[in-house]
Amino acid sequence: MRLGQHFLIDRSIVDSIVSHADLGPEDWVLEIGPGEGILTRELAARAGRVYAVEIDPDLAASLCNMAPNVMVIHADALTVRLPQYNKIVSNLPYNISSKITYRLLSRPFDLAVLMFQKEFAQRLKAEPASKIYGRLGMVAGFFSHIEILQNVSRKAFRPVPDVDSAIVRLRPRTERPQVDPRAFMRLADILFRNRRKKVKKGLAAYGVDKMTLAELDQSLINMRPEELTPDQVADLILAIEKKGDWI
């Protein structure tokens, strides 16, 4: 394993991922961590363009002549300026799952089909008030509709990881409250840093003054972070912004 990547070797899983992505020549696809290119090759056969972002120089070099519609970007996907795309299809490196997911969710896309560790996928889809609901589930649930499509055995990878995986499909929520994505993600982070305390404690830590707190929906701010739905968090942001008390 190099840089946290477990290479997918099961072609039936590749076919399943590509099928769920519903690709056509009009699609421009972003692939994070293409590795040895088993998925990249199938994406290139169906999509109009594939941007393959690979941090490993040897792997990046090996992908360069795969197909004329594959553009290899040798860079760190967490920091590089990402190109324009409408779909994301990737077997994501385990060690950047959280950070890259937050980055991708905050950007526009039409559809994403991603492979995660099974436990991570379950936390991504977790419902409010469940034992595994946290910042990840709150943020993902705000930005997208989430489906766990298929569990994948660890034997589908080389080297074999210690956990099973899952294929997840994300579709953007067009009906979500219109708040600044950065504000939402900041507040979700603050709330779950104080997850054992009531929401009003997290808001106070964020800089909301006592007068504004007194005027907010008391039923919401006296809940704990894991009890809030994503839209309730958005409602709080809108109410605070309306009072001009936001940083």
PDB file of C-alpha atoms in Angstrom:
ATOM      1  CA  MET A   1       0.000   0.000   0.000  1.00  0.00           C
ATOM      2  CA  ARG A   2       1.308   3.428  -0.975  1.00  0.00           C
ATOM      3  CA  LEU A   3       0.066   6.673   0.584  1.00  0.00           C
ATOM      4  CA  GLY A   4      -3.023   5.039   2.054  1.00  0.00           C
ATOM      5  CA  GLN A   5      -4.241   3.520  -1.213  1.00  0.00           C
ATOM      6  CA  HIS A   6      -5.589  -0.008  -1.480  1.00  0.00           C
ATOM      7  CA  PHE A   7      -5.736  -0.941  -5.151  1.00  0.00           C
ATOM      8  CA  LEU A   8      -9.022  -2.301  -6.444  1.00  0.00           C
ATOM      9  CA  ILE A   9      -8.487  -5.552  -8.392  1.00  0.00           C
ATOM     10  CA  ASP A  10     -12.014  -6.964  -8.731  1.00  0.00           C
ATOM     11  CA  ARG A  11     -13.302  -6.060 -12.191  1.00  0.00           C
ATOM     12  CA  SER A  12     -16.891  -6.876 -11.269  1.00  0.00           C
ATOM     13  CA  ILE A  13     -16.752  -4.099  -8.662  1.00  0.00           C
ATOM     14  CA  VAL A  14     -15.284  -1.731 -11.247  1.00  0.00           C
ATOM     15  CA  ASP A  15     -18.188  -2.557 -13.567  1.00  0.00           C
ATOM     16  CA  SER A  16     -20.655  -1.930 -10.749  1.00  0.00           C
ATOM     17  CA  ILE A  17     -19.148   1.477  -9.895  1.00  0.00           C
ATOM     18  CA  VAL A  18     -19.164   2.590 -13.526  1.00  0.00           C
ATOM     19  CA  SER A  19     -22.733   1.383 -14.021  1.00  0.00           C
ATOM     20  CA  HIS A  20     -23.966   3.369 -11.009  1.00  0.00           C
ATOM     21  CA  ALA A  21     -22.288   6.510 -12.385  1.00  0.00           C
ATOM     22  CA  ASP A  22     -24.424   6.413 -15.574  1.00  0.00           C
ATOM     23  CA  LEU A  23     -21.696   7.941 -17.720  1.00  0.00           C
ATOM     24  CA  GLY A  24     -21.911   9.339 -21.226  1.00  0.00           C
ATOM     25  CA  PRO A  25     -19.740  11.368 -23.598  1.00  0.00           C
ATOM     26  CA  GLU A  26     -21.107  14.613 -22.146  1.00  0.00           C
ATOM     27  CA  ASP A  27     -19.661  13.834 -18.695  1.00  0.00           C
ATOM     28  CA  TRP A  28     -16.422  15.216 -17.314  1.00  0.00           C
ATOM     29  CA  VAL A  29     -15.334  12.967 -14.471  1.00  0.00           C
ATOM     30  CA  LEU A  30     -13.045  13.625 -11.515  1.00  0.00           C
ATOM     31  CA  GLU A  31     -11.208  10.587 -10.150  1.00  0.00           C
ATOM     32  CA  ILE A  32      -9.235  10.944  -6.910  1.00  0.00           C
ATOM     33  CA  GLY A  33      -6.492   8.381  -6.317  1.00  0.00           C
ATOM     34  CA  PRO A  34      -6.636   6.386  -9.565  1.00  0.00           C
ATOM     35  CA  GLY A  35      -3.722   4.208  -8.456  1.00  0.00           C
ATOM     36  CA  GLU A  36      -2.945   1.647 -11.130  1.00  0.00           C
ATOM     37  CA  GLY A  37      -5.847   2.791 -13.332  1.00  0.00           C
ATOM     38  CA  ILE A  38      -8.265  -0.155 -13.287  1.00  0.00           C
ATOM     39  CA  LEU A  39     -11.206   2.207 -12.791  1.00  0.00           C
ATOM     40  CA  THR A  40      -9.700   5.026 -14.867  1.00  0.00           C
ATOM     41  CA  ARG A  41      -9.628   2.842 -17.962  1.00  0.00           C
ATOM     42  CA  GLU A  42     -13.344   2.082 -17.735  1.00  0.00           C
ATOM     43  CA  LEU A  43     -14.217   5.699 -17.010  1.00  0.00           C
ATOM     44  CA  ALA A  44     -12.276   6.794 -20.082  1.00  0.00           C
ATOM     45  CA  ALA A  45     -14.194   4.312 -22.234  1.00  0.00           C
ATOM     46  CA  ARG A  46     -17.522   5.892 -21.290  1.00  0.00           C
ATOM     47  CA  ALA A  47     -16.993   9.542 -20.318  1.00  0.00           C
ATOM     48  CA  GLY A  48     -16.005  12.482 -22.472  1.00  0.00           C
ATOM     49  CA  ARG A  49     -13.122  13.446 -20.208  1.00  0.00           C
ATOM     50  CA  VAL A  50     -11.466  12.061 -17.079  1.00  0.00           C
ATOM     51  CA  TYR A  51      -9.349  14.093 -14.669  1.00  0.00           C
ATOM     52  CA  ALA A  52      -7.234  11.643 -12.648  1.00  0.00           C
ATOM     53  CA  VAL A  53      -5.616  13.250  -9.605  1.00  0.00           C
ATOM     54  CA  GLU A  54      -2.729  11.128  -8.312  1.00  0.00           C
ATOM     55  CA  ILE A  55      -0.164  12.164  -5.705  1.00  0.00           C
ATOM     56  CA  ASP A  56       2.268   9.289  -6.313  1.00  0.00           C
ATOM     57  CA  PRO A  57       4.721  10.313  -9.087  1.00  0.00           C
ATOM     58  CA  ASP A  58       5.318   6.791 -10.383  1.00  0.00           C
ATOM     59  CA  LEU A  59       1.614   5.981 -10.564  1.00  0.00           C
ATOM     60  CA  ALA A  60       0.849   9.336 -12.169  1.00  0.00           C
ATOM     61  CA  ALA A  61       3.503   8.729 -14.826  1.00  0.00           C
ATOM     62  CA  SER A  62       2.129   5.265 -15.597  1.00  0.00           C
ATOM     63  CA  LEU A  63      -1.326   6.716 -16.321  1.00  0.00           C
ATOM     64  CA  CYS A  64      -0.236   9.461 -18.706  1.00  0.00           C
ATOM     65  CA  ASN A  65      -0.618   7.518 -21.961  1.00  0.00           C
ATOM     66  CA  MET A  66      -3.688   5.516 -21.012  1.00  0.00           C
ATOM     67  CA  ALA A  67      -6.180   7.323 -23.290  1.00  0.00           C
ATOM     68  CA  PRO A  68      -6.396  10.692 -25.050  1.00  0.00           C
ATOM     69  CA  ASN A  69      -9.332  11.796 -22.890  1.00  0.00           C
ATOM     70  CA  VAL A  70      -7.536  11.110 -19.582  1.00  0.00           C
ATOM     71  CA  MET A  71      -5.839  14.164 -18.092  1.00  0.00           C
ATOM     72  CA  VAL A  72      -3.489  13.133 -15.284  1.00  0.00           C
ATOM     73  CA  ILE A  73      -2.958  15.696 -12.527  1.00  0.00           C
ATOM     74  CA  HIS A  74       0.078  14.855 -10.422  1.00  0.00           C
ATOM     75  CA  ALA A  75      -0.850  16.625  -7.182  1.00  0.00           C
ATOM     76  CA  ASP A  76      -2.383  16.373  -3.729  1.00  0.00           C
ATOM     77  CA  ALA A  77      -6.167  16.295  -4.153  1.00  0.00           C
ATOM     78  CA  LEU A  78      -6.605  18.088  -0.834  1.00  0.00           C
ATOM     79  CA  THR A  79      -4.785  21.216  -1.974  1.00  0.00           C
ATOM     80  CA  VAL A  80      -4.632  21.297  -5.785  1.00  0.00           C
ATOM     81  CA  ARG A  81      -6.930  23.577  -7.745  1.00  0.00           C
ATOM     82  CA  LEU A  82      -9.503  21.134  -9.052  1.00  0.00           C
ATOM     83  CA  PRO A  83     -10.687  21.284 -12.665  1.00  0.00           C
ATOM     84  CA  GLN A  84     -14.264  21.658 -13.878  1.00  0.00           C
ATOM     85  CA  TYR A  85     -16.239  18.405 -13.756  1.00  0.00           C
ATOM     86  CA  ASN A  86     -19.823  17.278 -13.313  1.00  0.00           C
ATOM     87  CA  LYS A  87     -19.338  13.798 -11.869  1.00  0.00           C
ATOM     88  CA  ILE A  88     -16.965  12.294  -9.324  1.00  0.00           C
ATOM     89  CA  VAL A  89     -16.137   8.587  -9.473  1.00  0.00           C
ATOM     90  CA  SER A  90     -13.392   7.287  -7.205  1.00  0.00           C
ATOM     91  CA  ASN A  91     -12.053   4.562  -4.993  1.00  0.00           C
ATOM     92  CA  LEU A  92     -10.871   7.092  -2.432  1.00  0.00           C
ATOM     93  CA  PRO A  93      -7.650   6.566  -0.463  1.00  0.00           C
ATOM     94  CA  TYR A  94      -8.688   5.640   3.076  1.00  0.00           C
ATOM     95  CA  ASN A  95      -6.333   8.083   4.757  1.00  0.00           C
ATOM     96  CA  ILE A  96      -7.943  11.180   3.231  1.00  0.00           C
ATOM     97  CA  SER A  97     -11.588  10.074   3.246  1.00  0.00           C
ATOM     98  CA  SER A  98     -12.858  12.731   5.666  1.00  0.00           C
ATOM     99  CA  LYS A  99     -10.885  15.686   4.340  1.00  0.00           C
ATOM    100  CA  ILE A 100     -11.527  15.020   0.667  1.00  0.00           C
ATOM    101  CA  THR A 101     -15.211  14.319   1.262  1.00  0.00           C
ATOM    102  CA  TYR A 102     -15.689  17.669   2.982  1.00  0.00           C
ATOM    103  CA  ARG A 103     -13.880  19.366   0.120  1.00  0.00           C
ATOM    104  CA  LEU A 104     -15.901  17.656  -2.598  1.00  0.00           C
ATOM    105  CA  LEU A 105     -19.263  18.174  -0.887  1.00  0.00           C
ATOM    106  CA  SER A 106     -18.805  21.935  -0.813  1.00  0.00           C
ATOM    107  CA  ARG A 107     -18.229  22.105  -4.586  1.00  0.00           C
ATOM    108  CA  PRO A 108     -20.853  21.760  -7.355  1.00  0.00           C
ATOM    109  CA  PHE A 109     -21.380  18.363  -8.984  1.00  0.00           C
ATOM    110  CA  ASP A 110     -24.231  16.387 -10.529  1.00  0.00           C
ATOM    111  CA  LEU A 111     -23.446  12.938  -9.164  1.00  0.00           C
ATOM    112  CA  ALA A 112     -20.755  11.172  -7.176  1.00  0.00           C
ATOM    113  CA  VAL A 113     -20.091   7.441  -6.883  1.00  0.00           C
ATOM    114  CA  LEU A 114     -17.425   6.826  -4.278  1.00  0.00           C
ATOM    115  CA  MET A 115     -15.862   3.870  -2.499  1.00  0.00           C
ATOM    116  CA  PHE A 116     -15.330   4.270   1.239  1.00  0.00           C
ATOM    117  CA  GLN A 117     -14.567   2.075   4.180  1.00  0.00           C
ATOM    118  CA  LYS A 118     -17.871   0.481   5.212  1.00  0.00           C
ATOM    119  CA  GLU A 119     -17.860   2.131   8.642  1.00  0.00           C
ATOM    120  CA  PHE A 120     -17.159   5.524   7.089  1.00  0.00           C
ATOM    121  CA  ALA A 121     -20.041   5.047   4.639  1.00  0.00           C
ATOM    122  CA  GLN A 122     -22.367   4.244   7.529  1.00  0.00           C
ATOM    123  CA  ARG A 123     -21.333   7.412   9.371  1.00  0.00           C
ATOM    124  CA  LEU A 124     -21.774   9.402   6.170  1.00  0.00           C
ATOM    125  CA  LYS A 125     -25.419   8.274   5.945  1.00  0.00           C
ATOM    126  CA  ALA A 126     -26.130   8.328   9.690  1.00  0.00           C
ATOM    127  CA  GLU A 127     -29.423   9.838  10.852  1.00  0.00           C
ATOM    128  CA  PRO A 128     -29.726  12.483  13.589  1.00  0.00           C
ATOM    129  CA  ALA A 129     -29.918  11.061  17.135  1.00  0.00           C
ATOM    130  CA  SER A 130     -28.315   7.782  16.068  1.00  0.00           C
ATOM    131  CA  LYS A 131     -25.206   6.563  17.868  1.00  0.00           C
ATOM    132  CA  ILE A 132     -22.942   7.151  14.854  1.00  0.00           C
ATOM    133  CA  TYR A 133     -24.328  10.545  13.777  1.00  0.00           C
ATOM    134  CA  GLY A 134     -21.715  13.264  13.944  1.00  0.00           C
ATOM    135  CA  ARG A 135     -20.184  16.112  12.007  1.00  0.00           C
ATOM    136  CA  LEU A 136     -19.716  13.935   8.917  1.00  0.00           C
ATOM    137  CA  GLY A 137     -23.364  12.862   8.784  1.00  0.00           C
ATOM    138  CA  MET A 138     -24.579  16.398   9.481  1.00  0.00           C
ATOM    139  CA  VAL A 139     -22.491  17.946   6.699  1.00  0.00           C
ATOM    140  CA  ALA A 140     -23.133  15.175   4.180  1.00  0.00           C
ATOM    141  CA  GLY A 141     -26.865  15.220   4.923  1.00  0.00           C
ATOM    142  CA  PHE A 142     -26.994  18.974   4.350  1.00  0.00           C
ATOM    143  CA  PHE A 143     -25.304  18.886   0.958  1.00  0.00           C
ATOM    144  CA  SER A 144     -26.540  15.635  -0.542  1.00  0.00           C
ATOM    145  CA  HIS A 145     -28.872  12.670  -0.724  1.00  0.00           C
ATOM    146  CA  ILE A 146     -26.868   9.579   0.197  1.00  0.00           C
ATOM    147  CA  GLU A 147     -27.332   5.961  -0.855  1.00  0.00           C
ATOM    148  CA  ILE A 148     -25.205   3.007   0.200  1.00  0.00           C
ATOM    149  CA  LEU A 149     -25.430   0.920  -2.947  1.00  0.00           C
ATOM    150  CA  GLN A 150     -23.292  -2.113  -2.277  1.00  0.00           C
ATOM    151  CA  ASN A 151     -20.967  -3.564   0.318  1.00  0.00           C
ATOM    152  CA  VAL A 152     -17.583  -4.663  -1.008  1.00  0.00           C
ATOM    153  CA  SER A 153     -15.403  -7.381   0.477  1.00  0.00           C
ATOM    154  CA  ARG A 154     -11.888  -6.480   1.551  1.00  0.00           C
ATOM    155  CA  LYS A 155     -10.744  -9.256  -0.790  1.00  0.00           C
ATOM    156  CA  ALA A 156     -11.515  -6.971  -3.744  1.00  0.00           C
ATOM    157  CA  PHE A 157      -8.350  -4.980  -2.953  1.00  0.00           C
ATOM    158  CA  ARG A 158      -4.613  -5.429  -2.999  1.00  0.00           C
ATOM    159  CA  PRO A 159      -3.087  -5.277  -0.452  1.00  0.00           C
ATOM    160  CA  VAL A 160      -6.061  -6.620   1.498  1.00  0.00           C
ATOM    161  CA  PRO A 161      -7.199  -3.990   4.031  1.00  0.00           C
ATOM    162  CA  ASP A 162      -8.439  -4.775   7.536  1.00  0.00           C
ATOM    163  CA  VAL A 163     -11.990  -3.637   6.779  1.00  0.00           C
ATOM    164  CA  ASP A 164     -14.699  -4.051   4.174  1.00  0.00           C
ATOM    165  CA  SER A 165     -15.809  -1.185   1.953  1.00  0.00           C
ATOM    166  CA  ALA A 166     -19.005   0.175   0.441  1.00  0.00           C
ATOM    167  CA  ILE A 167     -20.024   1.947  -2.766  1.00  0.00           C
ATOM    168  CA  VAL A 168     -21.915   5.160  -2.047  1.00  0.00           C
ATOM    169  CA  ARG A 169     -23.843   7.412  -4.421  1.00  0.00           C
ATOM    170  CA  LEU A 170     -24.310  11.106  -3.615  1.00  0.00           C
ATOM    171  CA  ARG A 171     -26.759  13.432  -5.329  1.00  0.00           C
ATOM    172  CA  PRO A 172     -26.793  17.140  -4.434  1.00  0.00           C
ATOM    173  CA  ARG A 173     -29.783  18.406  -2.472  1.00  0.00           C
ATOM    174  CA  THR A 174     -31.347  21.091  -4.614  1.00  0.00           C
ATOM    175  CA  GLU A 175     -33.973  21.880  -1.978  1.00  0.00           C
ATOM    176  CA  ARG A 176     -31.613  22.596   0.922  1.00  0.00           C
ATOM    177  CA  PRO A 177     -31.718  25.946   2.764  1.00  0.00           C
ATOM    178  CA  GLN A 178     -29.566  28.550   1.074  1.00  0.00           C
ATOM    179  CA  VAL A 179     -26.813  29.291   3.556  1.00  0.00           C
ATOM    180  CA  ASP A 180     -23.107  29.824   2.986  1.00  0.00           C
ATOM    181  CA  PRO A 181     -21.561  26.330   2.786  1.00  0.00           C
ATOM    182  CA  ARG A 182     -18.489  27.579   4.636  1.00  0.00           C
ATOM    183  CA  ALA A 183     -20.631  28.910   7.478  1.00  0.00           C
ATOM    184  CA  PHE A 184     -22.476  25.593   7.701  1.00  0.00           C
ATOM    185  CA  MET A 185     -19.279  23.568   7.832  1.00  0.00           C
ATOM    186  CA  ARG A 186     -17.723  25.890  10.413  1.00  0.00           C
ATOM    187  CA  LEU A 187     -20.737  25.661  12.685  1.00  0.00           C
ATOM    188  CA  ALA A 188     -20.975  21.870  12.321  1.00  0.00           C
ATOM    189  CA  ASP A 189     -17.335  21.669  13.370  1.00  0.00           C
ATOM    190  CA  ILE A 190     -17.895  23.915  16.386  1.00  0.00           C
ATOM    191  CA  LEU A 191     -21.007  22.051  17.506  1.00  0.00           C
ATOM    192  CA  PHE A 192     -19.321  18.663  17.473  1.00  0.00           C
ATOM    193  CA  ARG A 193     -16.278  19.944  19.292  1.00  0.00           C
ATOM    194  CA  ASN A 194     -18.802  20.540  22.074  1.00  0.00           C
ATOM    195  CA  ARG A 195     -21.035  17.562  21.359  1.00  0.00           C
ATOM    196  CA  ARG A 196     -21.636  16.749  25.043  1.00  0.00           C
ATOM    197  CA  LYS A 197     -22.938  20.256  25.651  1.00  0.00           C
ATOM    198  CA  LYS A 198     -26.124  21.953  24.521  1.00  0.00           C
ATOM    199  CA  VAL A 199     -26.138  23.744  21.175  1.00  0.00           C
ATOM    200  CA  LYS A 200     -26.238  27.146  22.858  1.00  0.00           C
ATOM    201  CA  LYS A 201     -22.800  26.448  24.348  1.00  0.00           C
ATOM    202  CA  GLY A 202     -21.405  25.783  20.901  1.00  0.00           C
ATOM    203  CA  LEU A 203     -23.015  28.939  19.529  1.00  0.00           C
ATOM    204  CA  ALA A 204     -21.541  30.966  22.366  1.00  0.00           C
ATOM    205  CA  ALA A 205     -18.126  29.476  21.605  1.00  0.00           C
ATOM    206  CA  TYR A 206     -18.645  30.546  18.005  1.00  0.00           C
ATOM    207  CA  GLY A 207     -19.156  34.142  19.105  1.00  0.00           C
ATOM    208  CA  VAL A 208     -22.949  34.502  19.228  1.00  0.00           C
ATOM    209  CA  ASP A 209     -23.826  36.953  21.999  1.00  0.00           C
ATOM    210  CA  LYS A 210     -26.301  36.344  24.838  1.00  0.00           C
ATOM    211  CA  MET A 211     -28.936  38.726  23.458  1.00  0.00           C
ATOM    212  CA  THR A 212     -29.058  36.886  20.140  1.00  0.00           C
ATOM    213  CA  LEU A 213     -29.109  33.508  21.894  1.00  0.00           C
ATOM    214  CA  ALA A 214     -32.139  34.638  23.916  1.00  0.00           C
ATOM    215  CA  GLU A 215     -34.028  35.425  20.698  1.00  0.00           C
ATOM    216  CA  LEU A 216     -33.316  32.131  18.930  1.00  0.00           C
ATOM    217  CA  ASP A 217     -35.571  29.060  18.927  1.00  0.00           C
ATOM    218  CA  GLN A 218     -34.994  27.790  22.462  1.00  0.00           C
ATOM    219  CA  SER A 219     -36.148  24.271  21.601  1.00  0.00           C
ATOM    220  CA  LEU A 220     -33.248  24.040  19.149  1.00  0.00           C
ATOM    221  CA  ILE A 221     -30.465  25.631  21.137  1.00  0.00           C
ATOM    222  CA  ASN A 222     -31.254  23.512  24.189  1.00  0.00           C
ATOM    223  CA  MET A 223     -30.754  20.329  22.185  1.00  0.00           C
ATOM    224  CA  ARG A 224     -27.432  18.556  21.824  1.00  0.00           C
ATOM    225  CA  PRO A 225     -25.605  18.678  18.487  1.00  0.00           C
ATOM    226  CA  GLU A 226     -26.299  15.041  17.599  1.00  0.00           C
ATOM    227  CA  GLU A 227     -30.046  15.698  17.879  1.00  0.00           C
ATOM    228  CA  LEU A 228     -30.100  18.452  15.234  1.00  0.00           C
ATOM    229  CA  THR A 229     -31.001  17.771  11.627  1.00  0.00           C
ATOM    230  CA  PRO A 230     -28.845  19.490   9.001  1.00  0.00           C
ATOM    231  CA  ASP A 231     -31.709  21.814   8.079  1.00  0.00           C
ATOM    232  CA  GLN A 232     -32.192  22.837  11.707  1.00  0.00           C
ATOM    233  CA  VAL A 233     -28.549  23.892  11.776  1.00  0.00           C
ATOM    234  CA  ALA A 234     -29.128  25.893   8.593  1.00  0.00           C
ATOM    235  CA  ASP A 235     -32.187  27.518  10.195  1.00  0.00           C
ATOM    236  CA  LEU A 236     -30.040  28.611  13.134  1.00  0.00           C
ATOM    237  CA  ILE A 237     -27.480  30.149  10.798  1.00  0.00           C
ATOM    238  CA  LEU A 238     -30.198  32.072   8.942  1.00  0.00           C
ATOM    239  CA  ALA A 239     -31.721  33.308  12.207  1.00  0.00           C
ATOM    240  CA  ILE A 240     -28.339  34.476  13.514  1.00  0.00           C
ATOM    241  CA  GLU A 241     -27.456  36.179  10.231  1.00  0.00           C
ATOM    242  CA  LYS A 242     -30.832  37.970  10.261  1.00  0.00           C
ATOM    243  CA  LYS A 243     -29.855  39.542  13.555  1.00  0.00           C
ATOM    244  CA  GLY A 244     -26.501  40.604  12.172  1.00  0.00           C
ATOM    245  CA  ASP A 245     -24.594  38.514  14.706  1.00  0.00           C
ATOM    246  CA  TRP A 246     -22.319  36.303  12.638  1.00  0.00           C
ATOM    247  CA  ILE A 247     -18.578  36.077  12.214  1.00  0.00           C
TER     248      ILE A 247
END
